[in-house]
Amino acid sequence: MGDPMRIRAAESNGIVDVKILMKHDMESGQRKDASGKLIPAWHITIVTVKAQDKEVFVADFGSAVSKDPFLNFKYKGAKGDKLQVSWVDTKGDKRTDEATVS
């Protein structure tokens, strides 16, 4: 399981602006270590965001996404919505964090 995500969500005129910073090394499987061996691929494969238990955002990631991915998206919502952000990586590791819309 990775480090906690930083989640910021603010509502304005019925639109919630969500910003998420995920801590993950996101190895592509194409880099080599000091001895010349390939570093195995290890990256987030899917990100899901739910608001009030309803999916508002789903993304499929690949090996080309950079280290410590940052997401920014908007959806129709309200102050006080409970956000749940989850990801799964290629090793089966999972992370889920929550935030409340301000």
PDB file of N, CA and C in Angstrom:
ATOM      1  N   MET A   1       0.851  -1.183   0.000  1.00  0.00           N
ATOM      2  CA  MET A   1       0.000   0.000   0.000  1.00  0.00           C
ATOM      3  C   MET A   1       0.889   1.235   0.000  1.00  0.00           C
ATOM      4  N   GLY A   2       0.559   2.213  -0.813  1.00  0.00           N
ATOM      5  CA  GLY A   2       1.350   3.420  -0.927  1.00  0.00           C
ATOM      6  C   GLY A   2       1.043   4.438   0.150  1.00  0.00           C
ATOM      7  N   ASP A   3       1.729   5.565   0.065  1.00  0.00           N
ATOM      8  CA  ASP A   3       1.492   6.669   0.989  1.00  0.00           C
ATOM      9  C   ASP A   3       0.112   7.255   0.758  1.00  0.00           C
ATOM     10  N   PRO A   4      -0.435   7.950   1.766  1.00  0.00           N
ATOM     11  CA  PRO A   4      -1.767   8.559   1.595  1.00  0.00           C
ATOM     12  C   PRO A   4      -1.804   9.548   0.426  1.00  0.00           C
ATOM     13  N   MET A   5      -2.933   9.582  -0.234  1.00  0.00           N
ATOM     14  CA  MET A   5      -3.138  10.533  -1.322  1.00  0.00           C
ATOM     15  C   MET A   5      -3.496  11.894  -0.738  1.00  0.00           C
ATOM     16  N   ARG A   6      -3.145  12.927  -1.460  1.00  0.00           N
ATOM     17  CA  ARG A   6      -3.581  14.276  -1.085  1.00  0.00           C
ATOM     18  C   ARG A   6      -4.783  14.597  -1.953  1.00  0.00           C
ATOM     19  N   ILE A   7      -5.913  14.818  -1.315  1.00  0.00           N
ATOM     20  CA  ILE A   7      -7.169  15.051  -2.039  1.00  0.00           C
ATOM     21  C   ILE A   7      -7.729  16.398  -1.624  1.00  0.00           C
ATOM     22  N   ARG A   8      -8.019  17.237  -2.603  1.00  0.00           N
ATOM     23  CA  ARG A   8      -8.662  18.519  -2.365  1.00  0.00           C
ATOM     24  C   ARG A   8      -9.907  18.568  -3.238  1.00  0.00           C
ATOM     25  N   ALA A   9     -11.026  18.961  -2.657  1.00  0.00           N
ATOM     26  CA  ALA A   9     -12.271  19.054  -3.419  1.00  0.00           C
ATOM     27  C   ALA A   9     -13.044  20.266  -2.923  1.00  0.00           C
ATOM     28  N   ALA A  10     -13.374  21.158  -3.854  1.00  0.00           N
ATOM     29  CA  ALA A  10     -14.109  22.375  -3.502  1.00  0.00           C
ATOM     30  C   ALA A  10     -15.274  22.566  -4.461  1.00  0.00           C
ATOM     31  N   GLU A  11     -16.428  22.941  -3.895  1.00  0.00           N
ATOM     32  CA  GLU A  11     -17.645  23.137  -4.686  1.00  0.00           C
ATOM     33  C   GLU A  11     -17.850  24.621  -4.953  1.00  0.00           C
ATOM     34  N   SER A  12     -18.283  24.929  -6.173  1.00  0.00           N
ATOM     35  CA  SER A  12     -18.634  26.296  -6.552  1.00  0.00           C
ATOM     36  C   SER A  12     -19.747  26.212  -7.588  1.00  0.00           C
ATOM     37  N   ASN A  13     -20.911  26.803  -7.285  1.00  0.00           N
ATOM     38  CA  ASN A  13     -22.060  26.819  -8.195  1.00  0.00           C
ATOM     39  C   ASN A  13     -22.477  25.420  -8.657  1.00  0.00           C
ATOM     40  N   GLY A  14     -22.440  24.454  -7.762  1.00  0.00           N
ATOM     41  CA  GLY A  14     -22.877  23.104  -8.084  1.00  0.00           C
ATOM     42  C   GLY A  14     -21.857  22.240  -8.788  1.00  0.00           C
ATOM     43  N   ILE A  15     -20.659  22.770  -9.030  1.00  0.00           N
ATOM     44  CA  ILE A  15     -19.581  22.014  -9.680  1.00  0.00           C
ATOM     45  C   ILE A  15     -18.468  21.799  -8.660  1.00  0.00           C
ATOM     46  N   VAL A  16     -18.063  20.540  -8.498  1.00  0.00           N
ATOM     47  CA  VAL A  16     -16.990  20.198  -7.569  1.00  0.00           C
ATOM     48  C   VAL A  16     -15.699  20.005  -8.362  1.00  0.00           C
ATOM     49  N   ASP A  17     -14.659  20.750  -7.963  1.00  0.00           N
ATOM     50  CA  ASP A  17     -13.334  20.650  -8.576  1.00  0.00           C
ATOM     51  C   ASP A  17     -12.487  19.761  -7.667  1.00  0.00           C
ATOM     52  N   VAL A  18     -12.046  18.611  -8.206  1.00  0.00           N
ATOM     53  CA  VAL A  18     -11.296  17.625  -7.425  1.00  0.00           C
ATOM     54  C   VAL A  18      -9.855  17.588  -7.918  1.00  0.00           C
ATOM     55  N   LYS A  19      -8.927  17.634  -6.957  1.00  0.00           N
ATOM     56  CA  LYS A  19      -7.497  17.530  -7.250  1.00  0.00           C
ATOM     57  C   LYS A  19      -6.935  16.406  -6.389  1.00  0.00           C
ATOM     58  N   ILE A  20      -6.209  15.476  -7.025  1.00  0.00           N
ATOM     59  CA  ILE A  20      -5.678  14.317  -6.320  1.00  0.00           C
ATOM     60  C   ILE A  20      -4.210  14.130  -6.685  1.00  0.00           C
ATOM     61  N   LEU A  21      -3.366  14.004  -5.664  1.00  0.00           N
ATOM     62  CA  LEU A  21      -1.956  13.688  -5.860  1.00  0.00           C
ATOM     63  C   LEU A  21      -1.710  12.312  -5.243  1.00  0.00           C
ATOM     64  N   MET A  22      -1.310  11.362  -6.084  1.00  0.00           N
ATOM     65  CA  MET A  22      -1.066   9.985  -5.640  1.00  0.00           C
ATOM     66  C   MET A  22       0.438   9.738  -5.576  1.00  0.00           C
ATOM     67  N   LYS A  23       0.915   9.145  -4.484  1.00  0.00           N
ATOM     68  CA  LYS A  23       2.327   8.801  -4.353  1.00  0.00           C
ATOM     69  C   LYS A  23       2.525   7.371  -4.848  1.00  0.00           C
ATOM     70  N   HIS A  24       3.252   7.223  -5.963  1.00  0.00           N
ATOM     71  CA  HIS A  24       3.536   5.897  -6.513  1.00  0.00           C
ATOM     72  C   HIS A  24       4.714   6.018  -7.473  1.00  0.00           C
ATOM     73  N   ASP A  25       5.621   5.038  -7.461  1.00  0.00           N
ATOM     74  CA  ASP A  25       6.820   5.092  -8.305  1.00  0.00           C
ATOM     75  C   ASP A  25       6.536   4.943  -9.798  1.00  0.00           C
ATOM     76  N   MET A  26       5.470   4.239 -10.162  1.00  0.00           N
ATOM     77  CA  MET A  26       5.037   4.116 -11.561  1.00  0.00           C
ATOM     78  C   MET A  26       6.176   3.672 -12.498  1.00  0.00           C
ATOM     79  N   GLU A  27       6.741   2.519 -12.233  1.00  0.00           N
ATOM     80  CA  GLU A  27       7.799   1.975 -13.095  1.00  0.00           C
ATOM     81  C   GLU A  27       7.198   1.432 -14.392  1.00  0.00           C
ATOM     82  N   SER A  28       7.790   1.802 -15.516  1.00  0.00           N
ATOM     83  CA  SER A  28       7.270   1.417 -16.830  1.00  0.00           C
ATOM     84  C   SER A  28       7.688   0.018 -17.269  1.00  0.00           C
ATOM     85  N   GLY A  29       8.754  -0.520 -16.678  1.00  0.00           N
ATOM     86  CA  GLY A  29       9.283  -1.803 -17.110  1.00  0.00           C
ATOM     87  C   GLY A  29      10.323  -1.657 -18.204  1.00  0.00           C
ATOM     88  N   GLN A  30      10.687  -0.414 -18.531  1.00  0.00           N
ATOM     89  CA  GLN A  30      11.665  -0.167 -19.593  1.00  0.00           C
ATOM     90  C   GLN A  30      12.977   0.408 -19.081  1.00  0.00           C
ATOM     91  N   ARG A  31      13.021   0.798 -17.804  1.00  0.00           N
ATOM     92  CA  ARG A  31      14.271   1.326 -17.242  1.00  0.00           C
ATOM     93  C   ARG A  31      15.151   0.185 -16.745  1.00  0.00           C
ATOM     94  N   LYS A  32      16.447   0.454 -16.660  1.00  0.00           N
ATOM     95  CA  LYS A  32      17.394  -0.540 -16.155  1.00  0.00           C
ATOM     96  C   LYS A  32      17.997  -0.055 -14.842  1.00  0.00           C
ATOM     97  N   ASP A  33      18.344  -1.017 -13.980  1.00  0.00           N
ATOM     98  CA  ASP A  33      19.003  -0.662 -12.724  1.00  0.00           C
ATOM     99  C   ASP A  33      20.507  -0.509 -12.976  1.00  0.00           C
ATOM    100  N   ALA A  34      21.286  -0.296 -11.908  1.00  0.00           N
ATOM    101  CA  ALA A  34      22.723  -0.054 -12.030  1.00  0.00           C
ATOM    102  C   ALA A  34      23.463  -1.246 -12.649  1.00  0.00           C
ATOM    103  N   SER A  35      22.941  -2.459 -12.470  1.00  0.00           N
ATOM    104  CA  SER A  35      23.606  -3.637 -13.029  1.00  0.00           C
ATOM    105  C   SER A  35      23.152  -3.955 -14.457  1.00  0.00           C
ATOM    106  N   GLY A  36      22.252  -3.163 -14.999  1.00  0.00           N
ATOM    107  CA  GLY A  36      21.790  -3.352 -16.372  1.00  0.00           C
ATOM    108  C   GLY A  36      20.556  -4.216 -16.524  1.00  0.00           C
ATOM    109  N   LYS A  37      19.984  -4.677 -15.409  1.00  0.00           N
ATOM    110  CA  LYS A  37      18.771  -5.489 -15.472  1.00  0.00           C
ATOM    111  C   LYS A  37      17.543  -4.585 -15.559  1.00  0.00           C
ATOM    112  N   LEU A  38      16.545  -5.052 -16.317  1.00  0.00           N
ATOM    113  CA  LEU A  38      15.304  -4.283 -16.421  1.00  0.00           C
ATOM    114  C   LEU A  38      14.591  -4.257 -15.075  1.00  0.00           C
ATOM    115  N   ILE A  39      14.101  -3.079 -14.719  1.00  0.00           N
ATOM    116  CA  ILE A  39      13.279  -2.937 -13.517  1.00  0.00           C
ATOM    117  C   ILE A  39      11.868  -3.352 -13.922  1.00  0.00           C
ATOM    118  N   PRO A  40      11.260  -4.314 -13.216  1.00  0.00           N
ATOM    119  CA  PRO A  40       9.929  -4.792 -13.617  1.00  0.00           C
ATOM    120  C   PRO A  40       8.874  -3.682 -13.594  1.00  0.00           C
ATOM    121  N   ALA A  41       7.909  -3.803 -14.491  1.00  0.00           N
ATOM    122  CA  ALA A  41       6.802  -2.833 -14.529  1.00  0.00           C
ATOM    123  C   ALA A  41       6.031  -2.887 -13.212  1.00  0.00           C
ATOM    124  N   TRP A  42       5.675  -1.720 -12.725  1.00  0.00           N
ATOM    125  CA  TRP A  42       4.911  -1.611 -11.487  1.00  0.00           C
ATOM    126  C   TRP A  42       4.236  -0.241 -11.517  1.00  0.00           C
ATOM    127  N   HIS A  43       2.962  -0.241 -11.860  1.00  0.00           N
ATOM    128  CA  HIS A  43       2.261   1.033 -11.994  1.00  0.00           C
ATOM    129  C   HIS A  43       0.792   0.865 -11.646  1.00  0.00           C
ATOM    130  N   ILE A  44       0.145   1.975 -11.378  1.00  0.00           N
ATOM    131  CA  ILE A  44      -1.288   1.982 -11.102  1.00  0.00           C
ATOM    132  C   ILE A  44      -2.017   1.608 -12.390  1.00  0.00           C
ATOM    133  N   THR A  45      -3.021   0.740 -12.273  1.00  0.00           N
ATOM    134  CA  THR A  45      -3.767   0.327 -13.462  1.00  0.00           C
ATOM    135  C   THR A  45      -5.165   0.943 -13.518  1.00  0.00           C
ATOM    136  N   ILE A  46      -5.782   1.166 -12.373  1.00  0.00           N
ATOM    137  CA  ILE A  46      -7.134   1.736 -12.379  1.00  0.00           C
ATOM    138  C   ILE A  46      -7.320   2.657 -11.179  1.00  0.00           C
ATOM    139  N   VAL A  47      -7.984   3.768 -11.429  1.00  0.00           N
ATOM    140  CA  VAL A  47      -8.332   4.734 -10.382  1.00  0.00           C
ATOM    141  C   VAL A  47      -9.841   4.923 -10.434  1.00  0.00           C
ATOM    142  N   THR A  48     -10.474   4.860  -9.268  1.00  0.00           N
ATOM    143  CA  THR A  48     -11.923   5.037  -9.171  1.00  0.00           C
ATOM    144  C   THR A  48     -12.221   6.080  -8.108  1.00  0.00           C
ATOM    145  N   VAL A  49     -13.106   7.019  -8.439  1.00  0.00           N
ATOM    146  CA  VAL A  49     -13.539   8.026  -7.475  1.00  0.00           C
ATOM    147  C   VAL A  49     -15.049   7.924  -7.332  1.00  0.00           C
ATOM    148  N   LYS A  50     -15.492   7.817  -6.088  1.00  0.00           N
ATOM    149  CA  LYS A  50     -16.921   7.760  -5.798  1.00  0.00           C
ATOM    150  C   LYS A  50     -17.294   8.955  -4.927  1.00  0.00           C
ATOM    151  N   ALA A  51     -18.477   9.511  -5.195  1.00  0.00           N
ATOM    152  CA  ALA A  51     -19.048  10.576  -4.371  1.00  0.00           C
ATOM    153  C   ALA A  51     -20.396  10.067  -3.889  1.00  0.00           C
ATOM    154  N   GLN A  52     -20.579  10.019  -2.585  1.00  0.00           N
ATOM    155  CA  GLN A  52     -21.817   9.501  -2.005  1.00  0.00           C
ATOM    156  C   GLN A  52     -22.113   8.095  -2.555  1.00  0.00           C
ATOM    157  N   ASP A  53     -21.072   7.247  -2.685  1.00  0.00           N
ATOM    158  CA  ASP A  53     -21.163   5.864  -3.169  1.00  0.00           C
ATOM    159  C   ASP A  53     -21.582   5.729  -4.636  1.00  0.00           C
ATOM    160  N   LYS A  54     -21.463   6.808  -5.417  1.00  0.00           N
ATOM    161  CA  LYS A  54     -21.755   6.764  -6.852  1.00  0.00           C
ATOM    162  C   LYS A  54     -20.473   7.116  -7.608  1.00  0.00           C
ATOM    163  N   GLU A  55     -20.090   6.283  -8.608  1.00  0.00           N
ATOM    164  CA  GLU A  55     -18.879   6.554  -9.369  1.00  0.00           C
ATOM    165  C   GLU A  55     -19.015   7.860 -10.143  1.00  0.00           C
ATOM    166  N   VAL A  56     -18.024   8.748  -9.965  1.00  0.00           N
ATOM    167  CA  VAL A  56     -18.009  10.010 -10.698  1.00  0.00           C
ATOM    168  C   VAL A  56     -16.799  10.113 -11.627  1.00  0.00           C
ATOM    169  N   PHE A  57     -15.822   9.196 -11.435  1.00  0.00           N
ATOM    170  CA  PHE A  57     -14.618   9.226 -12.264  1.00  0.00           C
ATOM    171  C   PHE A  57     -13.955   7.858 -12.224  1.00  0.00           C
ATOM    172  N   VAL A  58     -13.589   7.334 -13.401  1.00  0.00           N
ATOM    173  CA  VAL A  58     -12.836   6.083 -13.503  1.00  0.00           C
ATOM    174  C   VAL A  58     -11.770   6.283 -14.568  1.00  0.00           C
ATOM    175  N   ALA A  59     -10.535   5.864 -14.272  1.00  0.00           N
ATOM    176  CA  ALA A  59      -9.440   5.996 -15.237  1.00  0.00           C
ATOM    177  C   ALA A  59      -8.636   4.708 -15.287  1.00  0.00           C
ATOM    178  N   ASP A  60      -8.257   4.305 -16.492  1.00  0.00           N
ATOM    179  CA  ASP A  60      -7.335   3.188 -16.697  1.00  0.00           C
ATOM    180  C   ASP A  60      -5.968   3.789 -16.987  1.00  0.00           C
ATOM    181  N   PHE A  61      -4.993   3.481 -16.137  1.00  0.00           N
ATOM    182  CA  PHE A  61      -3.638   3.988 -16.326  1.00  0.00           C
ATOM    183  C   PHE A  61      -2.787   2.925 -17.002  1.00  0.00           C
ATOM    184  N   GLY A  62      -1.751   3.373 -17.664  1.00  0.00           N
ATOM    185  CA  GLY A  62      -0.785   2.478 -18.290  1.00  0.00           C
ATOM    186  C   GLY A  62       0.613   2.812 -17.816  1.00  0.00           C
ATOM    187  N   SER A  63       1.583   2.212 -18.451  1.00  0.00           N
ATOM    188  CA  SER A  63       2.972   2.381 -18.038  1.00  0.00           C
ATOM    189  C   SER A  63       3.544   3.759 -18.375  1.00  0.00           C
ATOM    190  N   ALA A  64       2.861   4.542 -19.192  1.00  0.00           N
ATOM    191  CA  ALA A  64       3.380   5.840 -19.610  1.00  0.00           C
ATOM    192  C   ALA A  64       3.035   6.977 -18.639  1.00  0.00           C
ATOM    193  N   VAL A  65       2.273   6.701 -17.591  1.00  0.00           N
ATOM    194  CA  VAL A  65       1.915   7.738 -16.621  1.00  0.00           C
ATOM    195  C   VAL A  65       3.106   7.974 -15.702  1.00  0.00           C
ATOM    196  N   SER A  66       3.403   9.238 -15.430  1.00  0.00           N
ATOM    197  CA  SER A  66       4.593   9.593 -14.665  1.00  0.00           C
ATOM    198  C   SER A  66       4.487   9.241 -13.183  1.00  0.00           C
ATOM    199  N   LYS A  67       5.629   9.266 -12.521  1.00  0.00           N
ATOM    200  CA  LYS A  67       5.713   9.027 -11.078  1.00  0.00           C
ATOM    201  C   LYS A  67       4.843  10.046 -10.345  1.00  0.00           C
ATOM    202  N   ASP A  68       4.221   9.621  -9.250  1.00  0.00           N
ATOM    203  CA  ASP A  68       3.360  10.472  -8.426  1.00  0.00           C
ATOM    204  C   ASP A  68       2.301  11.196  -9.267  1.00  0.00           C
ATOM    205  N   PRO A  69       1.383  10.445  -9.877  1.00  0.00           N
ATOM    206  CA  PRO A  69       0.378  11.045 -10.765  1.00  0.00           C
ATOM    207  C   PRO A  69      -0.500  12.087 -10.062  1.00  0.00           C
ATOM    208  N   PHE A  70      -0.871  13.110 -10.823  1.00  0.00           N
ATOM    209  CA  PHE A  70      -1.777  14.164 -10.372  1.00  0.00           C
ATOM    210  C   PHE A  70      -3.000  14.149 -11.277  1.00  0.00           C
ATOM    211  N   LEU A  71      -4.182  14.129 -10.668  1.00  0.00           N
ATOM    212  CA  LEU A  71      -5.438  14.175 -11.422  1.00  0.00           C
ATOM    213  C   LEU A  71      -6.211  15.426 -11.032  1.00  0.00           C
ATOM    214  N   ASN A  72      -6.898  16.017 -11.999  1.00  0.00           N
ATOM    215  CA  ASN A  72      -7.792  17.137 -11.754  1.00  0.00           C
ATOM    216  C   ASN A  72      -9.009  16.944 -12.649  1.00  0.00           C
ATOM    217  N   PHE A  73     -10.196  16.907 -12.042  1.00  0.00           N
ATOM    218  CA  PHE A  73     -11.430  16.760 -12.809  1.00  0.00           C
ATOM    219  C   PHE A  73     -12.560  17.450 -12.056  1.00  0.00           C
ATOM    220  N   LYS A  74     -13.691  17.609 -12.747  1.00  0.00           N
ATOM    221  CA  LYS A  74     -14.864  18.255 -12.155  1.00  0.00           C
ATOM    222  C   LYS A  74     -16.082  17.362 -12.349  1.00  0.00           C
ATOM    223  N   TYR A  75     -17.028  17.486 -11.434  1.00  0.00           N
ATOM    224  CA  TYR A  75     -18.305  16.788 -11.556  1.00  0.00           C
ATOM    225  C   TYR A  75     -19.380  17.618 -10.872  1.00  0.00           C
ATOM    226  N   LYS A  76     -20.645  17.328 -11.192  1.00  0.00           N
ATOM    227  CA  LYS A  76     -21.757  18.026 -10.544  1.00  0.00           C
ATOM    228  C   LYS A  76     -21.965  17.404  -9.171  1.00  0.00           C
ATOM    229  N   GLY A  77     -21.848  18.232  -8.139  1.00  0.00           N
ATOM    230  CA  GLY A  77     -21.975  17.730  -6.779  1.00  0.00           C
ATOM    231  C   GLY A  77     -22.273  18.853  -5.810  1.00  0.00           C
ATOM    232  N   ALA A  78     -22.073  18.579  -4.516  1.00  0.00           N
ATOM    233  CA  ALA A  78     -22.424  19.552  -3.489  1.00  0.00           C
ATOM    234  C   ALA A  78     -21.416  19.522  -2.345  1.00  0.00           C
ATOM    235  N   LYS A  79     -21.393  20.621  -1.581  1.00  0.00           N
ATOM    236  CA  LYS A  79     -20.580  20.665  -0.374  1.00  0.00           C
ATOM    237  C   LYS A  79     -21.017  19.541   0.543  1.00  0.00           C
ATOM    238  N   GLY A  80     -20.056  18.957   1.223  1.00  0.00           N
ATOM    239  CA  GLY A  80     -20.363  17.885   2.157  1.00  0.00           C
ATOM    240  C   GLY A  80     -20.346  16.500   1.544  1.00  0.00           C
ATOM    241  N   ASP A  81     -20.267  16.399   0.201  1.00  0.00           N
ATOM    242  CA  ASP A  81     -20.156  15.079  -0.432  1.00  0.00           C
ATOM    243  C   ASP A  81     -18.933  14.359   0.134  1.00  0.00           C
ATOM    244  N   LYS A  82     -19.083  13.075   0.376  1.00  0.00           N
ATOM    245  CA  LYS A  82     -17.962  12.242   0.823  1.00  0.00           C
ATOM    246  C   LYS A  82     -17.334  11.603  -0.409  1.00  0.00           C
ATOM    247  N   LEU A  83     -16.056  11.911  -0.652  1.00  0.00           N
ATOM    248  CA  LEU A  83     -15.331  11.328  -1.778  1.00  0.00           C
ATOM    249  C   LEU A  83     -14.498  10.151  -1.303  1.00  0.00           C
ATOM    250  N   GLN A  84     -14.485   9.102  -2.109  1.00  0.00           N
ATOM    251  CA  GLN A  84     -13.656   7.936  -1.843  1.00  0.00           C
ATOM    252  C   GLN A  84     -12.825   7.691  -3.098  1.00  0.00           C
ATOM    253  N   VAL A  85     -11.499   7.791  -2.959  1.00  0.00           N
ATOM    254  CA  VAL A  85     -10.583   7.609  -4.082  1.00  0.00           C
ATOM    255  C   VAL A  85      -9.813   6.309  -3.867  1.00  0.00           C
ATOM    256  N   SER A  86      -9.842   5.432  -4.882  1.00  0.00           N
ATOM    257  CA  SER A  86      -9.177   4.134  -4.785  1.00  0.00           C
ATOM    258  C   SER A  86      -8.331   3.884  -6.017  1.00  0.00           C
ATOM    259  N   TRP A  87      -7.211   3.199  -5.835  1.00  0.00           N
ATOM    260  CA  TRP A  87      -6.423   2.721  -6.970  1.00  0.00           C
ATOM    261  C   TRP A  87      -5.931   1.311  -6.710  1.00  0.00           C
ATOM    262  N   VAL A  88      -5.602   0.608  -7.818  1.00  0.00           N
ATOM    263  CA  VAL A  88      -5.029  -0.734  -7.779  1.00  0.00           C
ATOM    264  C   VAL A  88      -3.843  -0.725  -8.730  1.00  0.00           C
ATOM    265  N   ASP A  89      -2.730  -1.373  -8.337  1.00  0.00           N
ATOM    266  CA  ASP A  89      -1.569  -1.402  -9.221  1.00  0.00           C
ATOM    267  C   ASP A  89      -1.298  -2.812  -9.744  1.00  0.00           C
ATOM    268  N   THR A  90      -0.249  -2.935 -10.548  1.00  0.00           N
ATOM    269  CA  THR A  90       0.053  -4.204 -11.212  1.00  0.00           C
ATOM    270  C   THR A  90       0.494  -5.307 -10.254  1.00  0.00           C
ATOM    271  N   LYS A  91       0.901  -4.967  -9.048  1.00  0.00           N
ATOM    272  CA  LYS A  91       1.272  -5.972  -8.043  1.00  0.00           C
ATOM    273  C   LYS A  91       0.079  -6.365  -7.176  1.00  0.00           C
ATOM    274  N   GLY A  92      -1.073  -5.751  -7.435  1.00  0.00           N
ATOM    275  CA  GLY A  92      -2.258  -6.040  -6.642  1.00  0.00           C
ATOM    276  C   GLY A  92      -2.375  -5.171  -5.401  1.00  0.00           C
ATOM    277  N   ASP A  93      -1.417  -4.269  -5.198  1.00  0.00           N
ATOM    278  CA  ASP A  93      -1.517  -3.336  -4.070  1.00  0.00           C
ATOM    279  C   ASP A  93      -2.702  -2.414  -4.298  1.00  0.00           C
ATOM    280  N   LYS A  94      -3.338  -2.016  -3.193  1.00  0.00           N
ATOM    281  CA  LYS A  94      -4.507  -1.141  -3.277  1.00  0.00           C
ATOM    282  C   LYS A  94      -4.353  -0.005  -2.280  1.00  0.00           C
ATOM    283  N   ARG A  95      -4.994   1.090  -2.598  1.00  0.00           N
ATOM    284  CA  ARG A  95      -5.019   2.237  -1.688  1.00  0.00           C
ATOM    285  C   ARG A  95      -6.383   2.899  -1.810  1.00  0.00           C
ATOM    286  N   THR A  96      -6.965   3.268  -0.692  1.00  0.00           N
ATOM    287  CA  THR A  96      -8.228   4.007  -0.667  1.00  0.00           C
ATOM    288  C   THR A  96      -8.110   5.112   0.363  1.00  0.00           C
ATOM    289  N   ASP A  97      -8.470   6.322  -0.041  1.00  0.00           N
ATOM    290  CA  ASP A  97      -8.481   7.457   0.874  1.00  0.00           C
ATOM    291  C   ASP A  97      -9.777   8.212   0.671  1.00  0.00           C
ATOM    292  N   GLU A  98     -10.156   8.980   1.690  1.00  0.00           N
ATOM    293  CA  GLU A  98     -11.412   9.718   1.648  1.00  0.00           C
ATOM    294  C   GLU A  98     -11.199  11.197   1.932  1.00  0.00           C
ATOM    295  N   ALA A  99     -12.139  12.002   1.461  1.00  0.00           N
ATOM    296  CA  ALA A  99     -12.129  13.441   1.696  1.00  0.00           C
ATOM    297  C   ALA A  99     -13.582  13.925   1.653  1.00  0.00           C
ATOM    298  N   THR A 100     -13.790  15.112   2.185  1.00  0.00           N
ATOM    299  CA  THR A 100     -15.117  15.735   2.153  1.00  0.00           C
ATOM    300  C   THR A 100     -15.028  17.009   1.328  1.00  0.00           C
ATOM    301  N   VAL A 101     -16.010  17.224   0.464  1.00  0.00           N
ATOM    302  CA  VAL A 101     -16.038  18.411  -0.382  1.00  0.00           C
ATOM    303  C   VAL A 101     -16.315  19.636   0.485  1.00  0.00           C
ATOM    304  N   SER A 102     -15.490  20.667   0.285  1.00  0.00           N
ATOM    305  CA  SER A 102     -15.676  21.912   1.046  1.00  0.00           C
ATOM    306  C   SER A 102     -16.301  22.994   0.187  1.00  0.00           C
TER     307      SER A 102
END
